[in-house]
PDB file of C-alpha atoms in Angstrom:
ATOM      1  CA  UNK A   1      -8.781  14.696 -11.898  1.00  0.00           C
ATOM      2  CA  UNK A   2      -8.226  10.922 -12.204  1.00  0.00           C
ATOM      3  CA  UNK A   3      -9.381   8.087  -9.990  1.00  0.00           C
ATOM      4  CA  UNK A   4      -6.528   6.152  -8.399  1.00  0.00           C
ATOM      5  CA  UNK A   5      -6.831   2.416  -7.745  1.00  0.00           C
ATOM      6  CA  UNK A   6      -4.385   1.400  -5.013  1.00  0.00           C
ATOM      7  CA  UNK A   7      -3.592  -2.315  -4.854  1.00  0.00           C
ATOM      8  CA  UNK A   8      -1.587  -3.722  -1.994  1.00  0.00           C
ATOM      9  CA  UNK A   9       0.638  -6.594  -3.133  1.00  0.00           C
ATOM     10  CA  UNK A  10      -0.589 -10.134  -2.523  1.00  0.00           C
ATOM     11  CA  UNK A  11       0.384 -12.074   0.557  1.00  0.00           C
ATOM     12  CA  UNK A  12       4.139 -12.502   0.690  1.00  0.00           C
ATOM     13  CA  UNK A  13       6.509 -15.031   2.203  1.00  0.00           C
ATOM     14  CA  UNK A  14       7.491 -12.356   4.731  1.00  0.00           C
ATOM     15  CA  UNK A  15       3.849 -11.852   5.745  1.00  0.00           C
ATOM     16  CA  UNK A  16       3.431 -15.516   6.595  1.00  0.00           C
ATOM     17  CA  UNK A  17       6.835 -15.728   8.291  1.00  0.00           C
ATOM     18  CA  UNK A  18       6.072 -12.710  10.483  1.00  0.00           C
ATOM     19  CA  UNK A  19       9.011 -10.723   9.128  1.00  0.00           C
ATOM     20  CA  UNK A  20       9.277  -7.014   8.391  1.00  0.00           C
ATOM     21  CA  UNK A  21      10.423  -7.224   4.791  1.00  0.00           C
ATOM     22  CA  UNK A  22      11.078  -3.592   3.885  1.00  0.00           C
ATOM     23  CA  UNK A  23      13.399  -3.509   0.877  1.00  0.00           C
ATOM     24  CA  UNK A  24      14.920  -6.925   1.584  1.00  0.00           C
ATOM     25  CA  UNK A  25      15.526  -8.554  -1.819  1.00  0.00           C
ATOM     26  CA  UNK A  26      13.968 -11.860  -2.786  1.00  0.00           C
ATOM     27  CA  UNK A  27      10.661 -11.442  -0.948  1.00  0.00           C
ATOM     28  CA  UNK A  28       7.995 -12.742  -3.311  1.00  0.00           C
ATOM     29  CA  UNK A  29       4.407 -13.928  -3.054  1.00  0.00           C
ATOM     30  CA  UNK A  30       3.504 -17.122  -1.246  1.00  0.00           C
ATOM     31  CA  UNK A  31       0.999 -19.627  -2.662  1.00  0.00           C
ATOM     32  CA  UNK A  32      -2.020 -17.678  -1.521  1.00  0.00           C
ATOM     33  CA  UNK A  33      -0.497 -14.430  -2.747  1.00  0.00           C
ATOM     34  CA  UNK A  34      -0.093 -15.936  -6.222  1.00  0.00           C
ATOM     35  CA  UNK A  35      -3.763 -16.953  -6.154  1.00  0.00           C
ATOM     36  CA  UNK A  36      -4.734 -13.425  -5.124  1.00  0.00           C
ATOM     37  CA  UNK A  37      -2.685 -11.981  -7.978  1.00  0.00           C
ATOM     38  CA  UNK A  38      -4.248 -14.404 -10.459  1.00  0.00           C
ATOM     39  CA  UNK A  39      -7.714 -13.196  -9.444  1.00  0.00           C
ATOM     40  CA  UNK A  40      -6.845  -9.525  -9.846  1.00  0.00           C
ATOM     41  CA  UNK A  41      -7.517  -9.226 -13.620  1.00  0.00           C
ATOM     42  CA  UNK A  42     -11.071 -10.485 -13.109  1.00  0.00           C
ATOM     43  CA  UNK A  43     -11.704  -8.135 -10.205  1.00  0.00           C
ATOM     44  CA  UNK A  44     -10.555  -5.177 -12.307  1.00  0.00           C
ATOM     45  CA  UNK A  45     -12.115  -6.304 -15.588  1.00  0.00           C
ATOM     46  CA  UNK A  46     -14.719  -3.523 -15.678  1.00  0.00           C
ATOM     47  CA  UNK A  47     -12.166  -0.744 -15.241  1.00  0.00           C
ATOM     48  CA  UNK A  48     -10.578   0.915 -18.285  1.00  0.00           C
ATOM     49  CA  UNK A  49      -7.148   1.380 -16.752  1.00  0.00           C
ATOM     50  CA  UNK A  50      -5.228   4.153 -18.490  1.00  0.00           C
ATOM     51  CA  UNK A  51      -1.845   3.253 -16.995  1.00  0.00           C
ATOM     52  CA  UNK A  52      -0.325   1.402 -14.062  1.00  0.00           C
ATOM     53  CA  UNK A  53       2.486   2.292 -11.687  1.00  0.00           C
ATOM     54  CA  UNK A  54       4.226  -0.160  -9.388  1.00  0.00           C
ATOM     55  CA  UNK A  55       6.745  -0.333  -6.602  1.00  0.00           C
ATOM     56  CA  UNK A  56      10.017  -1.859  -7.819  1.00  0.00           C
ATOM     57  CA  UNK A  57       9.897  -4.612  -5.175  1.00  0.00           C
ATOM     58  CA  UNK A  58       9.420  -8.227  -6.258  1.00  0.00           C
ATOM     59  CA  UNK A  59       6.149  -8.839  -4.420  1.00  0.00           C
ATOM     60  CA  UNK A  60       4.488  -5.934  -6.241  1.00  0.00           C
ATOM     61  CA  UNK A  61       5.923  -6.933  -9.617  1.00  0.00           C
ATOM     62  CA  UNK A  62       4.588 -10.479  -9.107  1.00  0.00           C
ATOM     63  CA  UNK A  63       1.184  -9.154  -8.078  1.00  0.00           C
ATOM     64  CA  UNK A  64       0.829  -7.230 -11.338  1.00  0.00           C
ATOM     65  CA  UNK A  65       2.184 -10.017 -13.582  1.00  0.00           C
ATOM     66  CA  UNK A  66      -1.242 -11.636 -14.291  1.00  0.00           C
ATOM     67  CA  UNK A  67      -2.792  -8.229 -14.979  1.00  0.00           C
ATOM     68  CA  UNK A  68      -0.001  -7.393 -17.407  1.00  0.00           C
ATOM     69  CA  UNK A  69      -0.522 -10.732 -19.154  1.00  0.00           C
ATOM     70  CA  UNK A  70      -4.276 -10.115 -19.393  1.00  0.00           C
ATOM     71  CA  UNK A  71      -3.778  -6.560 -20.669  1.00  0.00           C
ATOM     72  CA  UNK A  72      -0.677  -6.569 -22.888  1.00  0.00           C
ATOM     73  CA  UNK A  73      -1.413  -3.014 -24.038  1.00  0.00           C
ATOM     74  CA  UNK A  74      -1.370  -1.620 -20.480  1.00  0.00           C
ATOM     75  CA  UNK A  75       1.659   0.592 -19.906  1.00  0.00           C
ATOM     76  CA  UNK A  76       3.266  -0.182 -16.542  1.00  0.00           C
ATOM     77  CA  UNK A  77       5.755   2.195 -14.934  1.00  0.00           C
ATOM     78  CA  UNK A  78       8.016   1.602 -11.932  1.00  0.00           C
ATOM     79  CA  UNK A  79       8.354   4.355  -9.329  1.00  0.00           C
ATOM     80  CA  UNK A  80      10.651   4.001  -6.313  1.00  0.00           C
ATOM     81  CA  UNK A  81       8.621   6.624  -4.442  1.00  0.00           C
ATOM     82  CA  UNK A  82       5.799   4.160  -3.857  1.00  0.00           C
ATOM     83  CA  UNK A  83       8.188   1.462  -2.704  1.00  0.00           C
ATOM     84  CA  UNK A  84       7.989   0.174   0.849  1.00  0.00           C
ATOM     85  CA  UNK A  85       9.155   2.255   3.791  1.00  0.00           C
ATOM     86  CA  UNK A  86      12.909   1.978   4.344  1.00  0.00           C
ATOM     87  CA  UNK A  87      12.930   0.235   7.717  1.00  0.00           C
ATOM     88  CA  UNK A  88      16.713   0.253   7.907  1.00  0.00           C
ATOM     89  CA  UNK A  89      18.085  -1.950  10.688  1.00  0.00           C
ATOM     90  CA  UNK A  90      14.607  -3.352  11.320  1.00  0.00           C
ATOM     91  CA  UNK A  91      14.390  -4.885   7.840  1.00  0.00           C
ATOM     92  CA  UNK A  92      14.239  -8.661   7.828  1.00  0.00           C
ATOM     93  CA  UNK A  93      13.628  -8.922  11.574  1.00  0.00           C
ATOM     94  CA  UNK A  94      10.760 -10.779  13.202  1.00  0.00           C
ATOM     95  CA  UNK A  95       7.832  -8.558  14.128  1.00  0.00           C
ATOM     96  CA  UNK A  96       7.451 -10.453  17.407  1.00  0.00           C
ATOM     97  CA  UNK A  97      10.955  -9.335  18.400  1.00  0.00           C
ATOM     98  CA  UNK A  98      10.413  -5.763  17.256  1.00  0.00           C
ATOM     99  CA  UNK A  99       7.349  -5.494  19.487  1.00  0.00           C
ATOM    100  CA  UNK A 100       9.717  -5.164  22.467  1.00  0.00           C
ATOM    101  CA  UNK A 101      11.696  -2.296  20.930  1.00  0.00           C
ATOM    102  CA  UNK A 102      10.993   1.072  22.632  1.00  0.00           C
ATOM    103  CA  UNK A 103      10.599   2.642  19.177  1.00  0.00           C
ATOM    104  CA  UNK A 104       7.633   0.389  18.408  1.00  0.00           C
ATOM    105  CA  UNK A 105       5.441   2.283  20.853  1.00  0.00           C
ATOM    106  CA  UNK A 106       6.292   5.499  19.002  1.00  0.00           C
ATOM    107  CA  UNK A 107       5.523   3.815  15.670  1.00  0.00           C
ATOM    108  CA  UNK A 108       2.125   2.805  17.026  1.00  0.00           C
ATOM    109  CA  UNK A 109       1.111   5.916  18.980  1.00  0.00           C
ATOM    110  CA  UNK A 110       3.091   8.816  17.494  1.00  0.00           C
ATOM    111  CA  UNK A 111       4.206   7.686  14.028  1.00  0.00           C
ATOM    112  CA  UNK A 112       4.889  11.217  12.809  1.00  0.00           C
ATOM    113  CA  UNK A 113       7.851  11.200  15.227  1.00  0.00           C
ATOM    114  CA  UNK A 114       9.100   7.726  14.265  1.00  0.00           C
ATOM    115  CA  UNK A 115      12.315   7.281  12.298  1.00  0.00           C
ATOM    116  CA  UNK A 116      13.733   3.805  11.771  1.00  0.00           C
ATOM    117  CA  UNK A 117      17.411   3.294  12.690  1.00  0.00           C
ATOM    118  CA  UNK A 118      19.432   3.295   9.496  1.00  0.00           C
ATOM    119  CA  UNK A 119      16.246   3.920   7.504  1.00  0.00           C
ATOM    120  CA  UNK A 120      13.730   6.698   6.968  1.00  0.00           C
ATOM    121  CA  UNK A 121      10.992   8.372   8.951  1.00  0.00           C
ATOM    122  CA  UNK A 122       7.327   7.622   8.421  1.00  0.00           C
ATOM    123  CA  UNK A 123       6.871  11.319   7.617  1.00  0.00           C
ATOM    124  CA  UNK A 124       9.376  11.055   4.778  1.00  0.00           C
ATOM    125  CA  UNK A 125       7.661   7.898   3.516  1.00  0.00           C
ATOM    126  CA  UNK A 126       4.280   9.625   3.370  1.00  0.00           C
ATOM    127  CA  UNK A 127       5.718  12.750   1.738  1.00  0.00           C
ATOM    128  CA  UNK A 128       7.414  10.904  -1.115  1.00  0.00           C
ATOM    129  CA  UNK A 129       4.361   8.732  -1.779  1.00  0.00           C
ATOM    130  CA  UNK A 130       1.940  11.673  -1.748  1.00  0.00           C
ATOM    131  CA  UNK A 131       4.208  13.658  -4.063  1.00  0.00           C
ATOM    132  CA  UNK A 132       4.327  10.696  -6.440  1.00  0.00           C
ATOM    133  CA  UNK A 133       0.520  10.479  -6.510  1.00  0.00           C
ATOM    134  CA  UNK A 134       0.126  14.175  -7.216  1.00  0.00           C
ATOM    135  CA  UNK A 135       2.624  14.037 -10.063  1.00  0.00           C
ATOM    136  CA  UNK A 136       0.984  10.925 -11.553  1.00  0.00           C
ATOM    137  CA  UNK A 137      -2.461  12.503 -11.207  1.00  0.00           C
ATOM    138  CA  UNK A 138      -1.295  15.435 -13.300  1.00  0.00           C
ATOM    139  CA  UNK A 139       0.422  13.228 -15.855  1.00  0.00           C
ATOM    140  CA  UNK A 140      -2.522  10.842 -16.252  1.00  0.00           C
ATOM    141  CA  UNK A 141      -4.986  13.722 -16.567  1.00  0.00           C
ATOM    142  CA  UNK A 142      -2.777  15.387 -19.167  1.00  0.00           C
ATOM    143  CA  UNK A 143      -2.406  12.230 -21.243  1.00  0.00           C
ATOM    144  CA  UNK A 144      -5.808  10.554 -20.729  1.00  0.00           C
ATOM    145  CA  UNK A 145      -8.257  13.189 -19.506  1.00  0.00           C
ATOM    146  CA  UNK A 146      -9.800  14.082 -16.141  1.00  0.00           C
ATOM    147  CA  UNK A 147     -12.050  10.995 -15.965  1.00  0.00           C
ATOM    148  CA  UNK A 148      -9.199   8.521 -16.386  1.00  0.00           C
ATOM    149  CA  UNK A 149      -8.634   5.618 -13.992  1.00  0.00           C
ATOM    150  CA  UNK A 150      -5.141   4.393 -13.211  1.00  0.00           C
ATOM    151  CA  UNK A 151      -3.583   1.881 -10.843  1.00  0.00           C
ATOM    152  CA  UNK A 152      -0.733   1.817  -8.354  1.00  0.00           C
ATOM    153  CA  UNK A 153       0.562  -1.398  -6.768  1.00  0.00           C
ATOM    154  CA  UNK A 154       2.261  -0.661  -3.477  1.00  0.00           C
ATOM    155  CA  UNK A 155       2.592  -1.635   0.189  1.00  0.00           C
ATOM    156  CA  UNK A 156       0.528  -1.518   3.356  1.00  0.00           C
ATOM    157  CA  UNK A 157       2.120   1.433   5.112  1.00  0.00           C
ATOM    158  CA  UNK A 158       2.344   3.414   1.876  1.00  0.00           C
ATOM    159  CA  UNK A 159      -1.349   2.885   1.095  1.00  0.00           C
ATOM    160  CA  UNK A 160      -2.409   3.683   4.662  1.00  0.00           C
ATOM    161  CA  UNK A 161      -0.431   6.923   4.539  1.00  0.00           C
ATOM    162  CA  UNK A 162      -2.043   7.894   1.219  1.00  0.00           C
ATOM    163  CA  UNK A 163      -5.505   7.221   2.636  1.00  0.00           C
ATOM    164  CA  UNK A 164      -4.668   9.436   5.614  1.00  0.00           C
ATOM    165  CA  UNK A 165      -3.468  12.147   3.235  1.00  0.00           C
ATOM    166  CA  UNK A 166      -6.673  11.908   1.180  1.00  0.00           C
ATOM    167  CA  UNK A 167      -8.863  12.142   4.286  1.00  0.00           C
ATOM    168  CA  UNK A 168      -6.899  15.023   5.781  1.00  0.00           C
ATOM    169  CA  UNK A 169      -5.905  12.846   8.747  1.00  0.00           C
ATOM    170  CA  UNK A 170      -2.764  13.550  10.728  1.00  0.00           C
ATOM    171  CA  UNK A 171      -0.146  10.852  10.200  1.00  0.00           C
ATOM    172  CA  UNK A 172      -0.488   9.972  13.880  1.00  0.00           C
ATOM    173  CA  UNK A 173      -3.889   8.481  13.018  1.00  0.00           C
ATOM    174  CA  UNK A 174      -2.800   6.357  10.071  1.00  0.00           C
ATOM    175  CA  UNK A 175      -2.331   3.226  12.209  1.00  0.00           C
ATOM    176  CA  UNK A 176      -6.124   3.140  12.572  1.00  0.00           C
ATOM    177  CA  UNK A 177      -6.374   2.189   8.876  1.00  0.00           C
ATOM    178  CA  UNK A 178      -6.075  -1.415   7.703  1.00  0.00           C
ATOM    179  CA  UNK A 179      -5.503  -2.763   4.189  1.00  0.00           C
ATOM    180  CA  UNK A 180      -5.187  -6.498   3.567  1.00  0.00           C
ATOM    181  CA  UNK A 181      -3.000  -8.207   0.975  1.00  0.00           C
ATOM    182  CA  UNK A 182      -4.245  -7.683  -2.579  1.00  0.00           C
ATOM    183  CA  UNK A 183      -6.993  -5.368  -1.336  1.00  0.00           C
ATOM    184  CA  UNK A 184      -8.220  -2.519  -3.508  1.00  0.00           C
ATOM    185  CA  UNK A 185      -8.484   1.046  -2.260  1.00  0.00           C
ATOM    186  CA  UNK A 186      -9.854   3.737  -4.571  1.00  0.00           C
ATOM    187  CA  UNK A 187      -9.446   7.496  -4.279  1.00  0.00           C
ATOM    188  CA  UNK A 188     -11.162   9.885  -6.681  1.00  0.00           C
ATOM    189  CA  UNK A 189      -9.296  13.151  -6.828  1.00  0.00           C
ATOM    190  CA  UNK A 190     -10.947  16.463  -7.688  1.00  0.00           C
ATOM    191  CA  UNK A 191      -9.714  20.033  -7.879  1.00  0.00           C
ATOM    192  CA  UNK A 192     -10.829  20.819  -4.328  1.00  0.00           C
ATOM    193  CA  UNK A 193     -10.731  17.516  -2.425  1.00  0.00           C
ATOM    194  CA  UNK A 194     -10.192  13.762  -2.764  1.00  0.00           C
ATOM    195  CA  UNK A 195     -12.947  11.240  -2.109  1.00  0.00           C
ATOM    196  CA  UNK A 196     -12.185   7.841  -0.598  1.00  0.00           C
ATOM    197  CA  UNK A 197     -14.593   5.548  -2.469  1.00  0.00           C
ATOM    198  CA  UNK A 198     -13.174   2.109  -1.539  1.00  0.00           C
ATOM    199  CA  UNK A 199     -10.979   1.041   1.363  1.00  0.00           C
ATOM    200  CA  UNK A 200      -9.197  -2.285   1.614  1.00  0.00           C
ATOM    201  CA  UNK A 201     -11.809  -4.100  -0.484  1.00  0.00           C
ATOM    202  CA  UNK A 202     -11.001  -7.777  -1.026  1.00  0.00           C
ATOM    203  CA  UNK A 203     -14.535  -8.967  -1.762  1.00  0.00           C
ATOM    204  CA  UNK A 204     -13.991 -11.533   0.998  1.00  0.00           C
ATOM    205  CA  UNK A 205     -15.281 -11.170   4.542  1.00  0.00           C
ATOM    206  CA  UNK A 206     -13.332 -14.102   5.993  1.00  0.00           C
ATOM    207  CA  UNK A 207     -10.969 -11.791   7.838  1.00  0.00           C
ATOM    208  CA  UNK A 208     -13.896 -10.349   9.817  1.00  0.00           C
ATOM    209  CA  UNK A 209     -14.689 -13.693  11.435  1.00  0.00           C
ATOM    210  CA  UNK A 210     -13.452 -14.301  15.007  1.00  0.00           C
ATOM    211  CA  UNK A 211      -9.918 -15.665  15.141  1.00  0.00           C
ATOM    212  CA  UNK A 212      -8.397 -18.272  17.454  1.00  0.00           C
ATOM    213  CA  UNK A 213      -6.036 -15.589  18.749  1.00  0.00           C
ATOM    214  CA  UNK A 214      -7.213 -12.009  19.345  1.00  0.00           C
ATOM    215  CA  UNK A 215      -6.002  -9.568  16.705  1.00  0.00           C
ATOM    216  CA  UNK A 216      -4.446  -7.263  19.302  1.00  0.00           C
ATOM    217  CA  UNK A 217      -4.477  -3.513  19.668  1.00  0.00           C
ATOM    218  CA  UNK A 218      -1.360  -2.630  17.676  1.00  0.00           C
ATOM    219  CA  UNK A 219      -1.164  -2.160  13.929  1.00  0.00           C
ATOM    220  CA  UNK A 220       1.243  -4.531  12.222  1.00  0.00           C
ATOM    221  CA  UNK A 221       4.072  -2.505  10.738  1.00  0.00           C
ATOM    222  CA  UNK A 222       4.227  -3.091   6.996  1.00  0.00           C
ATOM    223  CA  UNK A 223       0.703  -4.570   6.966  1.00  0.00           C
ATOM    224  CA  UNK A 224      -0.708  -7.833   8.213  1.00  0.00           C
ATOM    225  CA  UNK A 225      -1.060 -11.142   6.404  1.00  0.00           C
ATOM    226  CA  UNK A 226      -4.843 -10.918   6.065  1.00  0.00           C
ATOM    227  CA  UNK A 227      -7.313 -13.744   6.604  1.00  0.00           C
ATOM    228  CA  UNK A 228      -5.781 -17.077   7.660  1.00  0.00           C
TER     229      UNK A 228
END
């Protein structure tokens, strides 16, 4: 079965503003995010990508724009199922404010029981994304062969949930996974089991250096902004 390259979108204006973007329209890449996107074709140059699939949201479309320009023959599909979690009434709100919401503790400690008001549950998010991957695996293998490599550009919580699915982890453990903006995660699927072969690889270790403010114990919903 194919190898899936998961790319989280580059750093967005919502990341730097500390907002939970969700499906809020008009959220694009900031200056650093555009630089990250511009570097993506070079980072992926050695990979013969059979196809690409992207979330419909602007920040993912902008992330893939330089890759599409560098590879005009690459077919790119849009799939709503790998779009960001529907955070409902939380969308567009400051993460600092949401930290005081009673639901946030559930999101952090028992995410399989978390459903966002006016939005969807994290279980539903993982289910739709995993179903999309399985369908694309079958389609890519059918059209390009079992050794094919293809790409998906998606969002932090989506990618974390797919990593948990590949590792056989309960969704309640997915907050232990971290993927930075424009990081690359690779999963090689086989008939009997998936293999996680890269996780959140940016090629840059800056984010591992001590920060002025401690990173904290909670996972940032939607994914953090990466290295300062």
